[in-house]
Amino acid sequence: MKHTQATTCPLDCPDACKLLVTIEARQVVRIGGSDDDAYTDGYICGKVRNYAKHVYSENRLIQPLKRSGPKGSGQFDLISWDQAYSLIGDRIRRDLERHGGESILPLCYGGSNGKLTQDAVDARFFYRLGASRLDRTVCAAPSGAAYSAVYGKMPGVSYQDYARSKLIVVWGFNPHASGIHMISPIQQALQQGSKLVVVDPRQTLLAKSADLHLPIYPGTDLVVALGMIRWLRENGWVDWAFLNQFTNGSEPLFDAAECWTLDRVAKEARIPQASLQTFYRWYAETNPAVIRCGWGPERNRNGGSAIAAILAIPAVVNKFQRAGGFTLSNSGVWRLDNSSLVQATPPKTRRINMNLVGETLLNVKDPPVTTLFVYNCNPVATLPEQNKVLQGLRRDDLFTVVFDQVLTDTAAYADLILPATTFFEHDDLRNGYGNRRLGTVNRLIAPIGQAKPNYEVFGELIQRLGLAQQDDIIDPATWTQSLVGADSYQRLLEQGELKPASGPCPIQMQDVVPGTSSGKIELYPASLVTCSAVGLYCYIPDPVCSNQRYPLALISPSSPHTINSSLGYLRHQSAVAIMNPADAAARQLTTGQRVRLFNDSGETWVTLRIDAAITPGVVSLPKGLWQRHTLNGRTSNALSPDTLSDIGAGACFNDARIEVAAVPDP
Ligand SMILES: Nc1nc2c(c(=O)[nH]1)N[C@H]1C(S)=C(S)[C@@H](COP(=O)(O)OP(=O)(O)OC[C@H]3O[C@@H](n4cnc5c(=O)[nH]c(N)nc54)[C@H](O)[C@@H]3O)O[C@H]1N2
Ligand SMILES: Nc1nc2c(c(=O)[nH]1)N[C@H]1C(S)=C(S)[C@@H](COP(=O)(O)OP(=O)(O)OC[C@H]3O[C@@H](n4cnc5c(=O)[nH]c(N)nc54)[C@H](O)[C@@H]3O)O[C@H]1N2
Ligand code: SF4
Ligand SMILES: [Mo]
């Protein structure tokens, strides 16, 4: 008997699509998008259309495994869950006794998880243990810090506003890979004669259809944004009445922008002055105008100030109180209190920045990390300084547990592997961060093999380590009810989703207002001034000035084929780096050639493609590659530094500076 059930895609993508899954003989046979959700609009990406390949892959982990060969060799013996739990229990008790709880480090990010499978029973377990705490800084840390300080995460506008806007600015966001459902409202607007500006070092597919493409040099968004703010003031576009009534801090913002004249911005960002001027003028003149700010601008040393300055632009000229405004992340629409899931208070133990995991494993002593518990994360593929991460994972005295669905590059270094369920095999609750819906993720099939959901495994470990308390709850339904409240829960059960209270397309500064403590837009927030290493809106120049040996910037944007590194093993093509013809000619390189990308951190061997769609001085290699996708088992992360952004201590993946040379023939 065939039947179709609805669920929500929880993968790390802004769209949170409503899926329709056909099940026959207890197997998933078809996955499609739901027609009755306007955002999903009846279609989904190829990754999830083909997700059954992952669910039923022969690479799925179906039983716990214990290492039987050297770390990294991929040699394991099958063991039972009972043996696995005992091994973990013994090791943790030993660590607690010898080094204290801080020697245990949970390593998770959970971008592809919902509310029940990350920061729930897992947090309960690690908090009660008194483990080290992880600062999840690989993504959205700079933009989150800036957004919270400036707007208190006031929700962004919804996709409908894009179809209605006369000017759309897509700033460091690539919807063809990262969030496909934004494309259609943008195309709708273009058909109605609206203008599109794309700010990106690559001429993305979207940029090809844009009226204006600014081929920005990575890490210079701050100066382009400050340059616009200066230009808007100089040319009389500032809405002083709006600034006085609804904002604080405009004076110091204008002061910071003062030095960014058009010619200075053009030089620093490597954008023609005329293009900048056109961009600034179109934005000033056009209403409604909307900015879609992506994550491209944050992944560098200037990331926090850059996002704050971009978000300040619509306030300076008041693009609010009508359609348009901005969207960064819409995750702030749903602020659900997860305390009833966690049932523990965070211990006052040390915090480890996720970008520094390699460094921590190798060099932090007091105490050293002796047990690393990896789940909802694939650090070998996704953290900077890949060689340090690999070296750290090879440490003989380190006990690494990897809890995942497949044998990832990280799992190959584990001492113990636990098999995890996919989102068809457990319950969860997920909100979009572009799409504003909150939907249930439903268990549709039985777990494959002996795979288990996170809440079951961490619940069992809590029991085995004697950390259980009388009122502990492990029940997805009770949790979901406590997250959304009794009234909404009924609706959620009936409809499988909730829509935000602010309506389908809220007007910013009218239907939604700043969540800052002042209730105003904080254009020069004290919290950012004090946390910024160099000063808010202070531009840190390109490291290339100090290091002429590595003159090319390496960026690693999203790939349409993977979600971060998830599903990467299903791709058999090897990775291709893209370089501008001028840079290739200067190095006598040609398309199809094998090249080494290198710097002091490492080297990565891949095939080269020469393409004018990338701006000179920049090389691109997708994020989320697995070791098998390159010629030497290293990815762009072997070249990304573990330096931290100005605000939010975020990842600086795109601050990788490299040289490229031909690989000598064997
Ligand atoms: N298919 C797919 N979808 C995904 C993901 C995935 O891996 N695959 N990842 C998900 C996650 S975790 C996230 S955070 C989002 C990220 O989604 P996006 O916001 O799209 O982030 P990126 O792909 O990192 O970069 C976006 C664009 O910024 C450009 N860029 C790079 N450096 C700079 C810069 O300094 N300034 C400017 N203006 N642009 C720059 C890149 O060329 C790229 O086209 O996507 C989510 N969606
Ligand atoms: N070079 C470079 N690197 C980057 C970036 C970049 O721009 N450039 N961007 C970064 C960004 S935006 C992000 S968000 C990070 C993400 O980095 P990660 O958090 O490492 O993301 P994934 O690679 O998707 O790994 C998630 C893993 O969790 C597993 N998993 C999924 N669901 C479950 C579950 O329910 N239980 C368990 N136990 N496991 C599960 C998946 O199988 C997968 O292996 O990567 C960052 N890495
Ligand atoms: S990954 Fe994104 S586009 Fe694909 S189904 Fe999931 S939410 Fe939709
Ligand atoms: Mo991300």
mmCIF file of C-alpha atoms in Angstrom, residues 463-576:
data_model
loop_
_atom_site.group_PDB
_atom_site.id
_atom_site.type_symbol
_atom_site.label_atom_id
_atom_site.label_comp_id
_atom_site.label_asym_id
_atom_site.label_seq_id
_atom_site.Cartn_x
_atom_site.Cartn_y
_atom_site.Cartn_z
ATOM 1 C CA GLN A 463 21.211 6.962 32.738
ATOM 2 C CA ARG A 464 24.438 4.994 32.473
ATOM 3 C CA LEU A 465 26.545 7.759 33.959
ATOM 4 C CA GLY A 466 24.169 8.246 36.876
ATOM 5 C CA LEU A 467 23.179 11.739 35.781
ATOM 6 C CA ALA A 468 19.430 11.134 35.606
ATOM 7 C CA GLN A 469 16.981 13.175 37.659
ATOM 8 C CA GLN A 470 13.478 12.246 38.654
ATOM 9 C CA ASP A 471 11.644 14.725 36.501
ATOM 10 C CA ASP A 472 13.675 14.013 33.322
ATOM 11 C CA ILE A 473 11.541 13.983 30.214
ATOM 12 C CA ILE A 474 12.417 12.100 27.067
ATOM 13 C CA ASP A 475 9.379 12.413 24.900
ATOM 14 C CA PRO A 476 9.290 14.267 21.570
ATOM 15 C CA ALA A 477 5.563 15.020 21.850
ATOM 16 C CA THR A 478 5.838 16.556 25.327
ATOM 17 C CA TRP A 479 8.860 18.587 24.235
ATOM 18 C CA THR A 480 7.149 19.874 21.133
ATOM 19 C CA GLN A 481 4.134 20.896 23.175
ATOM 20 C CA SER A 482 6.299 22.710 25.701
ATOM 21 C CA LEU A 483 8.222 24.483 22.921
ATOM 22 C CA VAL A 484 5.191 25.906 21.134
ATOM 23 C CA GLY A 485 2.620 26.024 23.955
ATOM 24 C CA ALA A 486 -0.587 24.021 24.383
ATOM 25 C CA ASP A 487 -2.753 26.122 22.027
ATOM 26 C CA SER A 488 -0.337 26.148 19.137
ATOM 27 C CA TYR A 489 0.469 22.495 19.692
ATOM 28 C CA GLN A 490 -3.031 21.471 18.690
ATOM 29 C CA ARG A 491 -2.721 23.489 15.497
ATOM 30 C CA LEU A 492 0.736 22.085 14.863
ATOM 31 C CA LEU A 493 -0.602 18.533 15.166
ATOM 32 C CA GLU A 494 -3.481 19.245 12.825
ATOM 33 C CA GLN A 495 -1.573 21.229 10.221
ATOM 34 C CA GLY A 496 1.996 20.022 10.638
ATOM 35 C CA GLU A 497 3.186 23.629 10.790
ATOM 36 C CA LEU A 498 2.774 27.048 12.366
ATOM 37 C CA LYS A 499 2.906 30.419 10.653
ATOM 38 C CA PRO A 500 4.439 33.428 12.433
ATOM 39 C CA ALA A 501 2.210 35.762 14.415
ATOM 40 C CA SER A 502 3.433 38.793 12.452
ATOM 41 C CA GLY A 503 1.513 37.638 9.341
ATOM 42 C CA PRO A 504 2.703 36.465 5.933
ATOM 43 C CA CYS A 505 4.666 39.581 4.989
ATOM 44 C CA PRO A 506 5.332 41.937 7.871
ATOM 45 C CA ILE A 507 6.296 45.545 7.240
ATOM 46 C CA GLN A 508 9.528 46.316 9.064
ATOM 47 C CA MET A 509 9.365 49.104 11.687
ATOM 48 C CA GLN A 510 5.598 48.701 11.668
ATOM 49 C CA ASP A 511 4.479 45.054 12.060
ATOM 50 C CA VAL A 512 7.854 44.040 13.418
ATOM 51 C CA VAL A 513 10.061 46.326 15.481
ATOM 52 C CA PRO A 514 13.586 46.179 16.886
ATOM 53 C CA GLY A 515 14.102 43.750 19.737
ATOM 54 C CA THR A 516 16.916 45.863 21.210
ATOM 55 C CA SER A 517 16.570 46.931 24.835
ATOM 56 C CA SER A 518 16.002 50.554 23.711
ATOM 57 C CA GLY A 519 13.396 49.425 21.189
ATOM 58 C CA LYS A 520 15.342 51.459 18.610
ATOM 59 C CA ILE A 521 17.723 50.567 15.810
ATOM 60 C CA GLU A 522 21.177 50.821 17.369
ATOM 61 C CA LEU A 523 23.475 52.068 14.613
ATOM 62 C CA TYR A 524 26.516 52.225 16.876
ATOM 63 C CA PRO A 525 25.752 49.724 19.623
ATOM 64 C CA ALA A 526 27.967 49.885 22.695
ATOM 65 C CA SER A 527 28.072 46.088 22.866
ATOM 66 C CA LEU A 528 29.744 45.905 19.459
ATOM 67 C CA VAL A 529 32.110 48.737 20.218
ATOM 68 C CA THR A 530 33.422 46.917 23.285
ATOM 69 C CA CYS A 531 33.544 43.412 21.769
ATOM 70 C CA SER A 532 35.172 44.422 18.495
ATOM 71 C CA ALA A 533 38.887 43.743 18.524
ATOM 72 C CA VAL A 534 39.738 46.802 16.414
ATOM 73 C CA GLY A 535 36.760 49.109 16.860
ATOM 74 C CA LEU A 536 33.327 49.005 15.267
ATOM 75 C CA TYR A 537 33.317 49.909 11.545
ATOM 76 C CA CYS A 538 37.144 49.965 11.518
ATOM 77 C CA TYR A 539 38.331 48.274 8.350
ATOM 78 C CA ILE A 540 41.163 45.749 8.651
ATOM 79 C CA PRO A 541 43.071 45.736 5.343
ATOM 80 C CA ASP A 542 43.693 42.633 3.287
ATOM 81 C CA PRO A 543 46.384 40.382 4.753
ATOM 82 C CA VAL A 544 47.907 40.276 1.286
ATOM 83 C CA CYS A 545 49.642 43.581 2.036
ATOM 84 C CA SER A 546 51.655 41.845 4.709
ATOM 85 C CA ASN A 547 52.220 38.658 2.786
ATOM 86 C CA GLN A 548 53.103 39.080 -0.871
ATOM 87 C CA ARG A 549 53.837 35.380 -1.211
ATOM 88 C CA TYR A 550 50.125 34.509 -1.324
ATOM 89 C CA PRO A 551 48.454 37.110 -3.508
ATOM 90 C CA LEU A 552 45.228 35.245 -4.338
ATOM 91 C CA ALA A 553 42.099 35.148 -2.160
ATOM 92 C CA LEU A 554 40.482 31.713 -1.891
ATOM 93 C CA ILE A 555 36.721 31.647 -1.277
ATOM 94 C CA SER A 556 34.669 28.509 -0.593
ATOM 95 C CA PRO A 557 30.981 29.125 -1.267
ATOM 96 C CA SER A 558 28.051 26.674 -0.960
ATOM 97 C CA SER A 559 27.726 23.947 -3.537
ATOM 98 C CA PRO A 560 24.308 22.991 -4.928
ATOM 99 C CA HIS A 561 25.229 19.303 -4.541
ATOM 100 C CA THR A 562 25.815 19.161 -0.791
ATOM 101 C CA ILE A 563 24.599 20.797 2.402
ATOM 102 C CA ASN A 564 27.882 21.789 3.948
ATOM 103 C CA SER A 565 29.595 18.395 3.731
ATOM 104 C CA SER A 566 26.389 16.388 4.112
ATOM 105 C CA LEU A 567 25.632 14.076 1.158
ATOM 106 C CA GLY A 568 29.117 14.766 -0.241
ATOM 107 C CA TYR A 569 29.988 11.084 -0.415
ATOM 108 C CA LEU A 570 27.246 10.635 -3.032
ATOM 109 C CA ARG A 571 29.239 12.846 -5.444
ATOM 110 C CA HIS A 572 31.824 11.079 -7.516
ATOM 111 C CA GLN A 573 33.174 13.998 -9.550
ATOM 112 C CA SER A 574 36.447 15.440 -8.323
ATOM 113 C CA ALA A 575 36.659 19.066 -7.254
ATOM 114 C CA VAL A 576 37.427 21.936 -9.599
#
